[in-house]
Amino acid sequence: MNLGRGRARRPDDWPSSHVRARSDLSDRLDGALDPGEASWLASHLEACPDCRAIADAYAAQHLELRALRDSSPLPPRDLWARTAAAIEAEARFRDGRARSSGWRKPRSLAPSIVITAALVVAVAAGTLTSSWWSGRGGDARSSAVTALGPEPSTAGPASAVAGATPIPAPRKIAYVSRDPEGTYSIKTKNVDRVCPKAATNPCDDGGATTDHPVSLDQNPSTVFGSADNKRLIVVSDPSAANSGTISVVPIASDAPESSAPPSASASSATASSTPSGGPTATPVRSPSVVPASPKPTPTPSAGTGSPSPSVEVTPQPGGTIEIAHDVILVGQSAAYSPTGNWFAFTARPVDGSVGPDIFVWKVGSRVANPVTTDHRSVFGSWSGEALVGSTVVEITKSAGPGLEPVSYLLDPATVIRTDLPQTGQAWRPAVDPSGRLAVYWAGTVRATAAPGFAPDAGRLVLGDWGTGDSAPSNAPAPTVLKSDQTNARHETTIAAGRVEDWDARWDGSGTHLAVWIADSQNAAVGSLSLYAVDSFNGKIDLKKPLLDREPALAGYAISDGQLIWAEPDATGSATGSQIKLLAWTADGVGAVDAVTGPVIVIR
Amino acid sequence: MVGALDSRIGVSRGFGGRAAVTGAWEQDAAAGFVEELFAAHHNEIYAYLIRMLRDPELAADLTQDAFIKAYRNYNVLEKPENARAWLYQIAHRVALDHIRRQKIIRFLPWTGESHGSAPSTERLVMDAHLSGDLQRALARIPERQRAALLLAEIHDLTGLELAAALGVSHVAARALLTRARESLRQALAAERQVDADAEAASDAAAAAASDRRSGTAR
């Protein structure tokens, strides 16, 4: 035992040398005696027979006490039952009411009578922290928006909430709506309050809606907002004529999109490959890339029919730039990096010639670049400013050949790839902001009819990602994790059996995790759950979701304090009937139906 | 990474670091956490309390009190790795509070059943079971010294944990341990002297009886 070094006592501090000797003898039993004091003690014992007797007595009683460790009395068996009952009683007392176990109010699929031409696309408003998106900026538009209450994190009087009283939760939901003429406009829906779980009657969100015109030239299927509120990333509807494009649309008509954020150090690779000279720039892969396939494909200049998706720069009217075309977005994992400097997504050529690769777009550049060339890579998530991707390798098992996932870290600036064999079988990991936990597919994958991959045998789990304080990237000499991955990584099952697709995301602070799991029959719809990281022990209790398998369309937005999703309509089509908001504040958690109408919620 | 993790687990984030558990969601989190703590540590906390108080029934009650206090003060603990020492600190305070109340009660007129003020049946059984020089000697030394010795020698708390559990600086914890070892040495010596005296007295009585028997026979 190390008791630490106390204030060193000078020899004349001691009432007597015998007192000093007893202190030393005690410290010695705890292993806390420094060498100088030990030699003093030795010479003192030499000269003091009484002190030697005391030393023997201390040693003997030390052994006797230690022997008591072996005879620990066992507590009564009902001790937990008693304690739990007392805690429950106290919780009820503090709560002022009996707690119900579930909070979902009776659900009736909202009648989808309003099949109007209004296509509403909700945008990830979650990370929006300034300007008119969130109504807290100082520009002219924010003043046009209904006055807001205090900021979400400091919402409302803490003591005012009890029972079914609505929880003050000033939030904004930004979404894109299309009118019958096909003109898109961004709307923001203000939400002033949400209803706690105990609410039996729907409560009014108290908010107003504001329009912000914006011009989109194509049918969007997926829209991503950005943290700085300056642009949308619009993925075109694959079924529409102008299909297979991913475009960046500046949205701040009063604040034109500026050039790339000044992060010179991070911009080298992409900047060199995409000179701002013009639309004919040919992306050149960084020589430092570690090819994941035996045949790294030199990225050709753009052209239809190219084996790799084209990334030719195509400036669009109205400031829109097309960062990729002839591609289909794969999976649900596309995301901005934590700093907002990069946007990563998985895509494959629309002609189906090859499988998926990971692309990154550096904010401010004019093109998205593929950072893998093996045509079997998918983007998982960001881990800091490195992206976590997964590829698949052939394995031979007793049952026959199969495909096993391997994950890696990839620096978008240098395209340097670091394999993570120590993470075992982990496909598409969604790593939390601390790098400590991840949601991933633990198992094998299979090839799909369209060139790509889907989960095969295994489970969707929440498991350890980093090891202790260090992320896998920092681990020296990674070793392949083969034995008992389930226990080694403390994996707990989120979903098992047939999982067609999923989308797991953490909020910015890493305190909440949302997991959407696709329906096995219709991958456009699924169920969405929200879990809280225990602020005390850092663990997640999957048995205690804040949102429990709510029906939701693919694509949702999670950010600090809020989760936004769309409820599917009765037909299970790709358009939903409502945008829903779940907000968590210091006062509790509540939900509200925010926008009604045919909606497609994306991120 | 470490900093991010710490701030994430810290009370400043998420639940706002408020002093008490109030919202239903926090209560769920707190109850869940206490359940985990209980599963991991209730045996040793109970063992510590029974060693401090030598009363199984009382130790069970105070173990329950300690975990309820942990639940109430869920938000006070900032780092989960300190949970064990924190629990010991709570149990230590619970035990000392009880001992202090007991001392007060001893000066009050007895008005009825007052739990813990008189040795329970179980306690008497325990004493019979565990009695020995060491147990009696431990019972004789001041309770803070006893706590320090039990925590250090039997419950294996390391320096800073020991100090935290005792609610003192680690220099003070070391000094407490030094005094405790000396107190125990003297108490053990006294117990053994009592034993020796009793043995001698019993020997003397036996000898006297033997003398009487021989006397009557004579």
Short mmCIF file of N, CA and C in Angstrom, two decimals, chain A residues 303-310 326 328 348-357 374-375 449-452:
data_model
loop_
_atom_site.label_atom_id
_atom_site.label_comp_id
_atom_site.label_asym_id
_atom_site.label_seq_id
_atom_site.Cartn_x
_atom_site.Cartn_y
_atom_site.Cartn_z
N GLY A 303 -15.94 11.17 -66.38
CA GLY A 303 -16.56 10.70 -67.59
C GLY A 303 -17.54 9.62 -67.27
N THR A 304 -18.61 9.62 -67.93
CA THR A 304 -19.61 8.60 -67.67
C THR A 304 -19.05 7.25 -68.08
N GLY A 305 -19.35 6.23 -67.31
CA GLY A 305 -18.87 4.91 -67.61
C GLY A 305 -17.53 4.61 -66.99
N SER A 306 -16.95 5.57 -66.37
CA SER A 306 -15.72 5.31 -65.65
C SER A 306 -15.97 4.31 -64.55
N PRO A 307 -15.04 3.41 -64.33
CA PRO A 307 -15.26 2.43 -63.27
C PRO A 307 -15.37 3.08 -61.89
N SER A 308 -14.73 4.21 -61.73
CA SER A 308 -14.91 4.92 -60.47
C SER A 308 -15.90 6.05 -60.70
N PRO A 309 -16.67 6.35 -59.69
CA PRO A 309 -17.65 7.41 -59.86
C PRO A 309 -16.95 8.72 -60.21
N SER A 310 -17.58 9.45 -61.01
CA SER A 310 -17.00 10.71 -61.42
C SER A 310 -17.02 11.72 -60.29
N ASP A 326 -23.24 10.71 -60.86
CA ASP A 326 -23.31 9.32 -61.26
C ASP A 326 -22.99 8.38 -60.11
N ILE A 328 -24.53 6.69 -56.28
CA ILE A 328 -25.66 6.43 -55.39
C ILE A 328 -25.10 6.39 -53.97
N ARG A 348 -21.47 4.42 -54.44
CA ARG A 348 -21.03 3.52 -55.52
C ARG A 348 -21.56 4.07 -56.84
N PRO A 349 -20.96 3.63 -57.94
CA PRO A 349 -21.40 4.16 -59.23
C PRO A 349 -22.85 3.79 -59.50
N VAL A 350 -23.55 4.70 -60.12
CA VAL A 350 -24.96 4.46 -60.38
C VAL A 350 -25.15 3.32 -61.38
N ASP A 351 -24.11 3.07 -62.21
CA ASP A 351 -24.25 1.99 -63.19
C ASP A 351 -24.02 0.60 -62.59
N GLY A 352 -23.68 0.56 -61.32
CA GLY A 352 -23.54 -0.73 -60.66
C GLY A 352 -22.30 -1.50 -61.07
N SER A 353 -21.33 -0.80 -61.66
CA SER A 353 -20.15 -1.51 -62.16
C SER A 353 -19.27 -2.02 -61.03
N VAL A 354 -19.15 -1.26 -59.99
CA VAL A 354 -18.32 -1.70 -58.86
C VAL A 354 -19.05 -1.39 -57.56
N GLY A 355 -18.46 -1.87 -56.46
CA GLY A 355 -19.05 -1.70 -55.15
C GLY A 355 -18.71 -0.36 -54.52
N PRO A 356 -19.02 -0.23 -53.27
CA PRO A 356 -18.92 1.06 -52.60
C PRO A 356 -17.49 1.46 -52.23
N ASP A 357 -17.28 2.76 -52.21
CA ASP A 357 -16.05 3.35 -51.67
C ASP A 357 -16.42 4.54 -50.80
N ASP A 374 -10.99 0.11 -53.06
CA ASP A 374 -11.19 -1.34 -53.10
C ASP A 374 -12.61 -1.72 -53.48
N HIS A 375 -13.47 -0.73 -53.61
CA HIS A 375 -14.88 -0.95 -53.99
C HIS A 375 -15.60 -1.86 -53.01
N ALA A 449 -27.14 -8.06 -53.92
CA ALA A 449 -27.38 -8.12 -55.36
C ALA A 449 -26.82 -6.88 -56.05
N ALA A 450 -27.24 -5.70 -55.55
CA ALA A 450 -26.56 -4.49 -56.01
C ALA A 450 -25.16 -4.55 -55.39
N PRO A 451 -24.14 -4.10 -56.12
CA PRO A 451 -22.78 -4.26 -55.57
C PRO A 451 -22.68 -3.58 -54.21
N GLY A 452 -22.49 -4.39 -53.21
CA GLY A 452 -22.42 -3.86 -51.86
C GLY A 452 -22.52 -4.99 -50.85
#
